[in-house]
Coordinates of C-alpha atoms in Angstrom, one line a residue:
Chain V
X1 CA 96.3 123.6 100.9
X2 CA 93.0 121.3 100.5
X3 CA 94.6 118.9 98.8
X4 CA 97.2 118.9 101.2
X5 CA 94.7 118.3 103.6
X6 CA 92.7 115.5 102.1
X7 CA 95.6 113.4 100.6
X8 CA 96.9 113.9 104.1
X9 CA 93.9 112.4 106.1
X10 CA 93.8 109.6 103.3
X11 CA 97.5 108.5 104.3
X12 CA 97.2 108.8 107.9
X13 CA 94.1 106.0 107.6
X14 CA 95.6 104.1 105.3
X15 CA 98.6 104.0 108.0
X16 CA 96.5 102.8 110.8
X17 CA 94.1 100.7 108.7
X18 CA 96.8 98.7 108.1
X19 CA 99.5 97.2 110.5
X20 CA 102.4 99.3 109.3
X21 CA 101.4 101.9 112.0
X22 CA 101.1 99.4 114.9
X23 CA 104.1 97.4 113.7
X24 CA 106.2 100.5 113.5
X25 CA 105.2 102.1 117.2
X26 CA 105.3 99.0 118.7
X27 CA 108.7 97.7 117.6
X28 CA 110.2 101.3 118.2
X29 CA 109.1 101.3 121.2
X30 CA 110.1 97.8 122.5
X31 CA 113.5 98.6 121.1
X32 CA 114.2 102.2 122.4
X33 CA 112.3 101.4 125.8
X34 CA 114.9 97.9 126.4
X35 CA 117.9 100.0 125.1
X36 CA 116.9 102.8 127.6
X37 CA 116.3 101.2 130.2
X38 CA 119.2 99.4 130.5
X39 CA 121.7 102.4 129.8
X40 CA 119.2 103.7 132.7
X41 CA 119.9 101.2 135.3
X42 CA 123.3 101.8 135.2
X43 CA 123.8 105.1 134.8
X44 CA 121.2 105.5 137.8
X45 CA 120.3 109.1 136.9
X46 CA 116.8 110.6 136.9
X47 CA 117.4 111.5 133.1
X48 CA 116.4 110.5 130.0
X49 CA 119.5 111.4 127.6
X50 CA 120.3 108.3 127.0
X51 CA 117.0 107.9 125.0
X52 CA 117.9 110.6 123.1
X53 CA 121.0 109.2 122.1
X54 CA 119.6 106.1 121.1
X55 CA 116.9 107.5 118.9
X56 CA 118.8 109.3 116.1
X57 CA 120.1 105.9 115.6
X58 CA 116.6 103.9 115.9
X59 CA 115.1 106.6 112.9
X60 CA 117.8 105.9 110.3
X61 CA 115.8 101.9 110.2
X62 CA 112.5 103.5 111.2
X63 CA 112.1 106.3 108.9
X64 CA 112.7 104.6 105.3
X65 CA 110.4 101.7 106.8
X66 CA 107.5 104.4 107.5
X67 CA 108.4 106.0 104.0
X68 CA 109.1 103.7 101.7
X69 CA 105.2 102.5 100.6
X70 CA 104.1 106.7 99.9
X71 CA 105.0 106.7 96.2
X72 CA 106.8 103.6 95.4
X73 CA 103.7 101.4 95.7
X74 CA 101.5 104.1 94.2
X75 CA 104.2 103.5 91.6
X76 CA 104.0 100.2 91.3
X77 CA 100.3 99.5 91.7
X78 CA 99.6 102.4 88.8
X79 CA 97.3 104.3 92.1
X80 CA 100.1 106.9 90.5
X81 CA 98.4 107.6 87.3
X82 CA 94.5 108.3 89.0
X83 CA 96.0 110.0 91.6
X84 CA 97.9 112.6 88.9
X85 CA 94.5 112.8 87.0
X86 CA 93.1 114.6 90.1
X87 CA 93.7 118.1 89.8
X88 CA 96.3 118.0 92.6
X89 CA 99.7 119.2 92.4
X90 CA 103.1 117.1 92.5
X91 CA 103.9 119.2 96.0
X92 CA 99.9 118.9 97.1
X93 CA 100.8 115.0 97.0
X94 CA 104.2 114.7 98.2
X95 CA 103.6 117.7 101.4
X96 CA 100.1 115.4 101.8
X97 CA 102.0 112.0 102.2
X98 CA 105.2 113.8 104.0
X99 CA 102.6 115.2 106.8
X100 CA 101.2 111.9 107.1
X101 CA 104.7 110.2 107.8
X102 CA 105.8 112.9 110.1
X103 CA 102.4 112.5 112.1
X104 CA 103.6 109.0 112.6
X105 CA 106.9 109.3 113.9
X106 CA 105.4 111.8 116.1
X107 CA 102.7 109.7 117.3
X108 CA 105.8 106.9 118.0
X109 CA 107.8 109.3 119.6
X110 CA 105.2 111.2 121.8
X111 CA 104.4 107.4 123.3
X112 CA 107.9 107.4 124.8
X113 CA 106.6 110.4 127.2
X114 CA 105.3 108.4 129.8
X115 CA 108.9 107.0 130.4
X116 CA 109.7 110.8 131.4
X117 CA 106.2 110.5 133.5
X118 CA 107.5 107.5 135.5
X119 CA 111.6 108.9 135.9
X120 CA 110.0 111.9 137.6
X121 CA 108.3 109.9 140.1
X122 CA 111.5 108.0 140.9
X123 CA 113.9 111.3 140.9
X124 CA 114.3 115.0 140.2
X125 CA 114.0 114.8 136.5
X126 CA 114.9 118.4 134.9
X127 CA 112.0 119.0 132.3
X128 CA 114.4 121.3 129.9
X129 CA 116.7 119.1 128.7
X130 CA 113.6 116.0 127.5
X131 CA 111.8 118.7 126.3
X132 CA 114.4 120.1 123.8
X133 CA 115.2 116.6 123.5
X134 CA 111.5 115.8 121.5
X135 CA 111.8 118.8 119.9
X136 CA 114.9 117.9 118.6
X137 CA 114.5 114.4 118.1
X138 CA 111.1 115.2 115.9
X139 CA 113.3 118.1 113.8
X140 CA 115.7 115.5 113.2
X141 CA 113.0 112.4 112.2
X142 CA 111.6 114.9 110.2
X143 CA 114.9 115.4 108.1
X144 CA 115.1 111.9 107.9
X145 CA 112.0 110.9 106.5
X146 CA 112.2 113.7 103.7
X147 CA 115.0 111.5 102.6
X148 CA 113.3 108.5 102.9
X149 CA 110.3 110.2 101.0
X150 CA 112.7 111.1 98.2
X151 CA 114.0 107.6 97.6
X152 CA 110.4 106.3 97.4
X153 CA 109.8 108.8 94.6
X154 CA 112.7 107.5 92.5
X155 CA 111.7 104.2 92.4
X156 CA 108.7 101.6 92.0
X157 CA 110.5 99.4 94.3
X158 CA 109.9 99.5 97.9
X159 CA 113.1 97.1 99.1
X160 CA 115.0 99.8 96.6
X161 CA 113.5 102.9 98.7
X162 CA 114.1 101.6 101.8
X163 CA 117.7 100.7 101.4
X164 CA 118.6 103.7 99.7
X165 CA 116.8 105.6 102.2
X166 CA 118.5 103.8 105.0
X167 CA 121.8 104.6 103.4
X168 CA 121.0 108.7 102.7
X169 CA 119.6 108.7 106.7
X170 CA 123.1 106.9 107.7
X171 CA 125.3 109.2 105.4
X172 CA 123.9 112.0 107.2
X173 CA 123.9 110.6 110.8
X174 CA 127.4 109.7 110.5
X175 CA 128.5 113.2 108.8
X176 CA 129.6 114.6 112.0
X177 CA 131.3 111.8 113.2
X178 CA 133.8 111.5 110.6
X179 CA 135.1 114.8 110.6
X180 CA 138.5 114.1 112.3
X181 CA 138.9 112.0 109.1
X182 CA 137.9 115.2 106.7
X183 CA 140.5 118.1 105.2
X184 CA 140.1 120.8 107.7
X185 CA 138.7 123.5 105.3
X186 CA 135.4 121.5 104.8
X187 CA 135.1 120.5 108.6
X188 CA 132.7 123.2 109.0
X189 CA 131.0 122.7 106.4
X190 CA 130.2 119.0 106.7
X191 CA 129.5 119.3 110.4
X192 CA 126.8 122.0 109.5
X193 CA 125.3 119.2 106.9
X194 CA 125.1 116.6 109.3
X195 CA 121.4 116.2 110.7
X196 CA 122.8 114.6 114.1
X197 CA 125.1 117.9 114.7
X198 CA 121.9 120.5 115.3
X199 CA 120.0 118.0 116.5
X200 CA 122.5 117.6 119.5
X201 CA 122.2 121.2 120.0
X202 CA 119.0 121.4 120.4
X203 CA 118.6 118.4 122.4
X204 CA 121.0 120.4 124.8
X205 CA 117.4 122.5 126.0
X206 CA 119.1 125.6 123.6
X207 CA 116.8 125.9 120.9
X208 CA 118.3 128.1 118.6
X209 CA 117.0 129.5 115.1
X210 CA 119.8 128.5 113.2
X211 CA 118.9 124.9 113.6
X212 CA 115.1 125.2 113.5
X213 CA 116.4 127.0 109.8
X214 CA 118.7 124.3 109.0
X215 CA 115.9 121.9 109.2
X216 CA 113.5 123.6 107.6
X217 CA 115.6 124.3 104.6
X218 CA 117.1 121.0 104.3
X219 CA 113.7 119.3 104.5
X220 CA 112.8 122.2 101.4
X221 CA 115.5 121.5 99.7
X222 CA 114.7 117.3 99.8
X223 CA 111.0 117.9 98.9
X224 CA 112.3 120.2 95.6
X225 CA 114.2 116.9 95.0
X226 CA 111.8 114.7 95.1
X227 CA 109.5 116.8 93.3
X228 CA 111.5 117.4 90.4
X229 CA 111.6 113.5 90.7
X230 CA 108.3 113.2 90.3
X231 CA 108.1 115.9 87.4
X232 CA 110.9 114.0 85.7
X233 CA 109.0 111.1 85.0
X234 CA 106.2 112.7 83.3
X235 CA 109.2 113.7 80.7
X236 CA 110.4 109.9 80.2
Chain U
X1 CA 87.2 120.2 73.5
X2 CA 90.3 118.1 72.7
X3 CA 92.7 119.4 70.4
X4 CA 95.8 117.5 69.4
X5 CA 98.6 119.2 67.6
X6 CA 101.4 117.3 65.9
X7 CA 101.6 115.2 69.2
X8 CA 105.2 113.4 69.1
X9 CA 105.7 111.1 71.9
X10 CA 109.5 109.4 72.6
X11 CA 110.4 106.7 74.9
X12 CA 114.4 107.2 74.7
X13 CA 115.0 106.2 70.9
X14 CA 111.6 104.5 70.7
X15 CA 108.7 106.9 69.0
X16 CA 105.0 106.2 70.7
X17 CA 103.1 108.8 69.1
X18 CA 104.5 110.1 65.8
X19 CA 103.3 113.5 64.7
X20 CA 99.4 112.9 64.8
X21 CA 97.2 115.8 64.9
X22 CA 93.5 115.2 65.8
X23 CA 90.0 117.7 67.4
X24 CA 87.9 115.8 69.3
X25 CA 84.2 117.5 69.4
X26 CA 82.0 117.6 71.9
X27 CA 79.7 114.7 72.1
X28 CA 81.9 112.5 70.3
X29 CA 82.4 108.7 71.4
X30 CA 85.6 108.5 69.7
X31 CA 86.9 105.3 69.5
X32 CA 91.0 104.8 69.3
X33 CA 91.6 101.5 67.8
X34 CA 94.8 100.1 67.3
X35 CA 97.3 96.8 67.6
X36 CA 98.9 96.2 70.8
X37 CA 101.4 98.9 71.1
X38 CA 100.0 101.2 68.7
X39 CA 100.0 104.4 70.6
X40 CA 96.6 104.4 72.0
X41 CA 97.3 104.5 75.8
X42 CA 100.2 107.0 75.7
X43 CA 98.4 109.5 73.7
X44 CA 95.2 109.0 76.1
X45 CA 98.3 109.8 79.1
X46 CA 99.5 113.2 77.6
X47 CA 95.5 114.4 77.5
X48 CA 95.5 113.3 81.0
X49 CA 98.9 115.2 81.6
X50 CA 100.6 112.1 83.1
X51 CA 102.6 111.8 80.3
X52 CA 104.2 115.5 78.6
X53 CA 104.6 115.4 74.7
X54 CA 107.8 115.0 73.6
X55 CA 107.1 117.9 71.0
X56 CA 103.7 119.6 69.8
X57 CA 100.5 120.4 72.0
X58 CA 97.7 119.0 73.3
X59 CA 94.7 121.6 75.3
X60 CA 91.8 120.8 76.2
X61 CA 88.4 123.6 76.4
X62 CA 91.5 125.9 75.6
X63 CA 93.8 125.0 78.4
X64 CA 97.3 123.5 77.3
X65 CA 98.3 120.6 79.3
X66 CA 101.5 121.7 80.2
X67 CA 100.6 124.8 80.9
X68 CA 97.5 124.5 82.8
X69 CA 97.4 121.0 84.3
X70 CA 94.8 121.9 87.1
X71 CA 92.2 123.2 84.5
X72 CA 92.7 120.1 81.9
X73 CA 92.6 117.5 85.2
X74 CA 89.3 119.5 86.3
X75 CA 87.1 118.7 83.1
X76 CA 88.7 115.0 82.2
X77 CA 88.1 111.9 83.9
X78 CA 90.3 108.9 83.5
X79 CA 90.1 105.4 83.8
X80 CA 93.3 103.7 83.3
X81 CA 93.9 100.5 81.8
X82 CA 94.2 98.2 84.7
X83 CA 91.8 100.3 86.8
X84 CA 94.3 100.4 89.5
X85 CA 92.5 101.6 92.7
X86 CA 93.5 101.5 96.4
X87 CA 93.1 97.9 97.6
X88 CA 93.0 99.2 101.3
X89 CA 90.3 101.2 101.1
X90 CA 86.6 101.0 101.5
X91 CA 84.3 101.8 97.8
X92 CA 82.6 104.5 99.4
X93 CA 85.8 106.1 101.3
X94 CA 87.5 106.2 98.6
X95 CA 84.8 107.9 96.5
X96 CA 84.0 110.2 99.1
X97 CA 87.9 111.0 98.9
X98 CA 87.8 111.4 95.3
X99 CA 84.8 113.7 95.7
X100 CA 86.5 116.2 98.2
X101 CA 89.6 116.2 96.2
X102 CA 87.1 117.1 93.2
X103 CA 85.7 119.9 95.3
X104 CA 82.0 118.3 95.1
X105 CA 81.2 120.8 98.3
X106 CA 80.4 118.8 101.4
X107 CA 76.8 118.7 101.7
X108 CA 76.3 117.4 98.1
X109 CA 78.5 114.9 98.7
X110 CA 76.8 112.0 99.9
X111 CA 74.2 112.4 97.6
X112 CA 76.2 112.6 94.5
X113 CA 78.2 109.6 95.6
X114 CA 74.5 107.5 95.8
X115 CA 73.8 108.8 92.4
X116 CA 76.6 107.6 90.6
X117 CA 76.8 104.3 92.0
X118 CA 73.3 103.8 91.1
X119 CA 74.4 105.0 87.4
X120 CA 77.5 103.1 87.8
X121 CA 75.6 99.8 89.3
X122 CA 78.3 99.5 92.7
X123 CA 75.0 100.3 95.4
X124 CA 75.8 96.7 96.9
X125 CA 79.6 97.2 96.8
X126 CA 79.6 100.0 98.6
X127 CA 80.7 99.2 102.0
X128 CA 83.4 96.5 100.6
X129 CA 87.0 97.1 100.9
X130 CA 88.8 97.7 96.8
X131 CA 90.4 94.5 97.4
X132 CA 87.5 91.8 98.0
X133 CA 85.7 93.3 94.6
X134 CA 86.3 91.3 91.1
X135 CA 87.4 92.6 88.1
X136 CA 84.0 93.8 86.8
X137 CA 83.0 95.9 90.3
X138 CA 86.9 97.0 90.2
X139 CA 86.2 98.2 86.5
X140 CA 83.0 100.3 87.5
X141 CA 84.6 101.6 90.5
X142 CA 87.0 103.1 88.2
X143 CA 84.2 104.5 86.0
X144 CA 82.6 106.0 89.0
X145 CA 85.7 107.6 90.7
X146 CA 86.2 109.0 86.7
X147 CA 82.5 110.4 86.4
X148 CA 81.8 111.5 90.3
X149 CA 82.8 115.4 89.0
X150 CA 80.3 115.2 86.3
X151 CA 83.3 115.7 84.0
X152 CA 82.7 116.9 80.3
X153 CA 85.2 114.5 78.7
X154 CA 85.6 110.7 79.9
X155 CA 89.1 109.1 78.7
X156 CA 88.7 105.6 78.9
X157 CA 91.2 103.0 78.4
X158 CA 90.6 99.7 76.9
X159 CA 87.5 99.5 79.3
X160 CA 85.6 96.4 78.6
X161 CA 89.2 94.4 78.8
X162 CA 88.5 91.3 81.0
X163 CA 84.8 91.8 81.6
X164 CA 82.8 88.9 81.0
X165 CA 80.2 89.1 78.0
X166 CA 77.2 90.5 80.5
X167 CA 79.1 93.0 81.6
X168 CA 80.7 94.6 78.4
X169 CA 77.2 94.9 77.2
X170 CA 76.2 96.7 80.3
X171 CA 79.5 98.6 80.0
X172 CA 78.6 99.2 76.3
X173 CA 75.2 100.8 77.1
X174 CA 76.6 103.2 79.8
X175 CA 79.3 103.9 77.6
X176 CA 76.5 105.1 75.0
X177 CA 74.3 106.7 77.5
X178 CA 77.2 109.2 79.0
X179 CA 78.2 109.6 75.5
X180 CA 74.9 111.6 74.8
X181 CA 75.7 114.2 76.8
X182 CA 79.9 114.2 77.1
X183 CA 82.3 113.6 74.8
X184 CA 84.3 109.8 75.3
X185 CA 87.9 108.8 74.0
X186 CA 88.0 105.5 74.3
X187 CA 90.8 102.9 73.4
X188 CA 90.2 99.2 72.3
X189 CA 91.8 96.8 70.3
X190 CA 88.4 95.2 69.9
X191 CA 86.5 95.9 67.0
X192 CA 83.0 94.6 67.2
X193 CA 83.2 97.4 70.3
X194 CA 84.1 100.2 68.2
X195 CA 81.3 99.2 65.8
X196 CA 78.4 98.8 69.3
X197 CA 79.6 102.3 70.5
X198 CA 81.5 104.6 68.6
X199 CA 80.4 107.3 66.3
X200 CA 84.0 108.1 65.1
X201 CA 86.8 105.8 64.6
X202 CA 90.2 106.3 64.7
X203 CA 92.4 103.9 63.5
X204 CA 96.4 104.4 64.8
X205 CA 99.0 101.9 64.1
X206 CA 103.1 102.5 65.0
X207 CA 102.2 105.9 66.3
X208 CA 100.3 107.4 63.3
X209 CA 96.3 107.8 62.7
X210 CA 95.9 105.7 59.4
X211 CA 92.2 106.0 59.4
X212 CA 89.8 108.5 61.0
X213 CA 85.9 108.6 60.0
X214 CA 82.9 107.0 61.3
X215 CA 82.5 103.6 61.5
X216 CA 80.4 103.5 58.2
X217 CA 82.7 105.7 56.2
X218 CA 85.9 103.1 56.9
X219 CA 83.5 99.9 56.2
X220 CA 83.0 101.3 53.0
X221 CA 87.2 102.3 52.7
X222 CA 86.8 98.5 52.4
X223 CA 88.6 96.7 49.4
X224 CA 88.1 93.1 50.6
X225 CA 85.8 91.3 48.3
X226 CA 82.2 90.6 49.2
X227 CA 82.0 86.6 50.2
X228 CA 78.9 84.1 50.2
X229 CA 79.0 81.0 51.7
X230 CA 77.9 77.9 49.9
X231 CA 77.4 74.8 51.4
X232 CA 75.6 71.6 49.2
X233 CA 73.9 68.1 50.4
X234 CA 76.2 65.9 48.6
X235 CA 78.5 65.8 46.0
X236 CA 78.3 67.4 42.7
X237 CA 80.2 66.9 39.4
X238 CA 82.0 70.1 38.8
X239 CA 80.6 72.7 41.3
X240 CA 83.7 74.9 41.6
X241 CA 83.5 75.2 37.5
X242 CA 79.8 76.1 37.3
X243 CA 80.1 78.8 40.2
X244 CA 83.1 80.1 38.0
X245 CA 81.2 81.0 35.5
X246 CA 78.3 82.9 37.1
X247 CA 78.5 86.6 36.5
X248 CA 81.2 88.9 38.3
X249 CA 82.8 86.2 40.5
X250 CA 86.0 86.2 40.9
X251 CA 87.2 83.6 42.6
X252 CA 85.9 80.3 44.3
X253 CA 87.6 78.6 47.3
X254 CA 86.5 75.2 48.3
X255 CA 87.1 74.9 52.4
X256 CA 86.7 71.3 53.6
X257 CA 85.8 71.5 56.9
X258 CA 86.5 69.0 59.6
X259 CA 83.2 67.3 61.3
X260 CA 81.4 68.1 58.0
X261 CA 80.8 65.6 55.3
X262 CA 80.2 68.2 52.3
X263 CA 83.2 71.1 51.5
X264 CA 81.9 74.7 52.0
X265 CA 82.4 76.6 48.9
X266 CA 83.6 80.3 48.8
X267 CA 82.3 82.8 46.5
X268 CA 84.2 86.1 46.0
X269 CA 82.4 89.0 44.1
X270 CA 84.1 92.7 43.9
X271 CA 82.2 94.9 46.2
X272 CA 78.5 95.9 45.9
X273 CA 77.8 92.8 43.3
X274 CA 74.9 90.6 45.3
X275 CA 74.8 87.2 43.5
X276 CA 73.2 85.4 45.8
X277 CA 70.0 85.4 43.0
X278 CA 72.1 83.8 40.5
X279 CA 73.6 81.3 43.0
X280 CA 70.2 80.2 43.9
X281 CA 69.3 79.9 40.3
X282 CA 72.0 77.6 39.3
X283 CA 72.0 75.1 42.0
X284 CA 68.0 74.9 41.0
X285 CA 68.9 74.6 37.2
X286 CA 71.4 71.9 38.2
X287 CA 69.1 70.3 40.9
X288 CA 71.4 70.5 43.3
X289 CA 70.2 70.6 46.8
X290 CA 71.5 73.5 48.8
X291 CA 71.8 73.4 52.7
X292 CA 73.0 76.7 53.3
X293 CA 73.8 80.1 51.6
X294 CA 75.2 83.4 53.8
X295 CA 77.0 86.4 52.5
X296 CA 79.7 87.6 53.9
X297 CA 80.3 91.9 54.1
X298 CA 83.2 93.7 54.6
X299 CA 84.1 94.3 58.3
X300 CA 86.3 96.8 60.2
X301 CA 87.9 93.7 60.8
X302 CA 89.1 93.7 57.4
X303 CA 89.6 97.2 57.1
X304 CA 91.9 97.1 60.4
X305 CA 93.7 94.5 59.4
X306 CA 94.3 95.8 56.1
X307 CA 95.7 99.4 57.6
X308 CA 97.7 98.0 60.1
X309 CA 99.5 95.3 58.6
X310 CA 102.2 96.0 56.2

């Protein structure tokens, strides 16, 4: 847990010492807050779904671009090898830098609350709905950048990680979209994969358990990936 | 503290480490010399636990490396090859990181941090970022993150490599001084280092130890010949001849040497023979004027070259 803790505080700095922080929040916010706004405008409704639809498909660029540095340029610098002669375990340093990334996206995503702040003053804006719609949205970021964690742990290449990650984020975006085009046994089954699919349900204002625990276990079961990943190479 | 049990080390179909067994005591400066490629580095990365054996066991104080990762990692300290460090941050932060991750409690930290840069020699670097530092702060950084935990065995690798002459002496030095109280592994393919700081040498070529004694004993494995050097004022009838046939030589090159007017002359003797007396003697009986006269002894050069070749 103190690892955790300090490999943790070590990535968060090293996100906002350099630029990758400020380019990230600033770009996601430029882009979500001028595709809002104009869905907004026209739909002229005191409600801020539209954001929420437009995020899930902002995150599969944004999370690969936060992940892709945490082990493949540890990788490729060699940082790897000091850092694995700490006494510090593969899932101290992996949980470390994943915390890190997901205190990020939520940083990003918590600066789009002042949109809410401003709709309210304009209309009746029903608090339920925005506020299942974070929760949500930060469930879903957070299954997305365990995939974009684990394909910076396969590789010592961070173009590699980040279009591989980008492609994982999209396969499981687009999982419940396709399902007209699936066998009807496995509809069910691919729907319940698909990270989109709970997080609509949530973003509904229903937060419901089964979700939360689809999350969590699929963000589990990612970081035993990656972590095997990382085991795997000490085998080469 | 280190011992190394029929280590075997494969890269896919290519063997590292072959079968080498090996205890390191304490207070050994253990020097791991070797070509390029020899093994050195990986077998230095499976007593860190970066790198598992492919077969056979390696523990250190008692704790297997595979086994027990977090008790190994807690008495070694590493210092990779290319001293890779994080170029973002600041020396001290990253120190101070390393010393919290080594569980040096709070309150001591700051204090342990100003003692091992002063050992270390970074004091002025301190409050530079990784990145701005050249390769000999870079190098002691490393050192420093490797000795903040006061750790009983220092693994270094190859750790004078691109240092400029001043600072591999002062590297040398500290090498010796923490190697009176800790025991050092340290790999090189430079052998006038081995002989400066080493008190056991092990020579490892294609993945197998081929020598292991201290520096002395493989001098004296030695079967190169014992050379002197002769160099004359001018021209002599016959000189080659009349060295010939001075007691126990065996040979006699002449090397002509460019920017030199007069040949240098090579005088090979089998071990423990000095004929430098009799040398003197016949360029007096033959009046010849002699400008120089050095012996030559056999080096770990020779002895390196002469286990790892073939």
């Amino acid at each position: 847990m103190k690892y955790i803790w300090s490999i943790y505080k070590k990535e968060l700095r090293s996100y906002f010492n350099s630029p990758v922080a400020y380019i990230v929040s600033t770009v996601f916010l430029l882009l979500s807050g001028w595709m809002f706004f104009q869905q907004f405008f026209l739909m002229g409704q005191a409600s801020m779904r539209a954001l929420f639809g437009i995020m899930p498909m902002l995150f599969i660029f944004f999370s690969p671009a936060i992940t892709m540095r945490l082990l493949a340029e540890e990788k490729k610098t060699g940082t790897i090898e000091l850092l694995m002669s700490l006494p510090v375990r593969n899932i101290d340093i992996l949980m470390g830098k994943y915390l890190a990334a997901l205190s990020l996206l939520v940083i990003t995503v918590l600066l789009t609350v002042p949109y809410g702040l401003v709709i309210s003053f304009i209309g009746p804006l029903d608090w339920g709905p925005v506020i299942g719609g974070y929760i949500g949205i930060v469930f879903l970021g957070a299954g997305y950048l365990a995939l974009g964690m684990l394909t910076s742990t396969a590789t010592s290449n961070q173009i590699i990680a980040f279009i591989l990650g980008l492609a994982l984020c999209f396969v499981f975006f687009i999982m419940d979209k396709i399902l007209p085009f699936l066998p009807d046994f496995s509809v069910t089954f691919f729907q319940y994969l698909s990270l989109d699919y709970h997080f609509n349900n949530i973003a509904r204002g229903v937060i419901d358990t089964r979700d939360v625990i689809f999350y969590l276990s699929f963000i589990a079961g990612t970081m035993t990936i990656s972590s095997f990943a990382m085991e795997s190479e000490t085998w080469r | 503290m280190i011992s190394i049990t029929n280590l075997t080390k494969k890269y896919g179909p290519v063997t590292a480490v072959d079968n080498i067994s090996l205890e390191v005591k304490k207070g050994e400066i253990l020097g791991f010399l070797g070509p390029n490629g020899a093994g050195k580095t990986t077998t230095l990365k499976v007593i860190t636990g970066y790198l598992s054996p492919t077969t056979g066991q390696v523990s250190v104080k008692g704790a297997d490396t595979l086994k027990d990762p977090q008790t190994v990692k807690r008495s070694i300290g590493y210092v990779p090859e290319s001293f890779p460090l994080y170029e973002d941050m600041m020396v001290y932060d990253y120190l101070a990181w390393v010393a919290e991750i080594r569980e040096i409690p709070a309150e001591k930290r700051a204090a342990r941090i100003r003692e091992i840069a002063d050992v270390c020699g970074i004091v002025q670097v301190m409050h530079k970022d990784i990145s701005e530092l050249s390769r000999g702060y870079r190098q002691r950084v490393g050192l420093a993150q490797a000795m903040i935990h006061d750790p009983d065995i220092l693994l270094l690798d190859e750790p004078t490599s691109g240092l400029d002459p001043n600072q591999i002496v002062e590297i040398r030095n500290l090498i010796k001084k923490i190697g009176q109280e800790k025991t050092v592994i340290l790999s090189t393919h430079i052998l006038p280092e081995v002989q400066a700081t080493c008190t056991r040498v092990i020579i490892i070529n294609k993945g197998k130890i081929v020598a292991d004694g201290t520096p002395e004993e493989l001098l004296s494995k030695s079967t190169a010949a014992n050379r002197v050097h002769l160099q004359f004022a001018e021209h002599y009838d016959a000189i080659a001849d009349n060295l010939r046939r001075v007691d126990f030589v065996d040979n006699v090159i002449k090397v002509e040497k460019a920017g030199e007017r007069q040949p240098v002359y090579v005088v090979e003797t089998k071990k423990d023979r000095d004929i430098r007396a009799k040398l003197f003697q016949l360029a007096v009986s033959k009046n010849w004027t002699l400008l120089e006269m050095h012996s030559e002894t056999a080096s770990l050069e020779d002895v390196f070259h002469q286990l790892t070749t073939n």
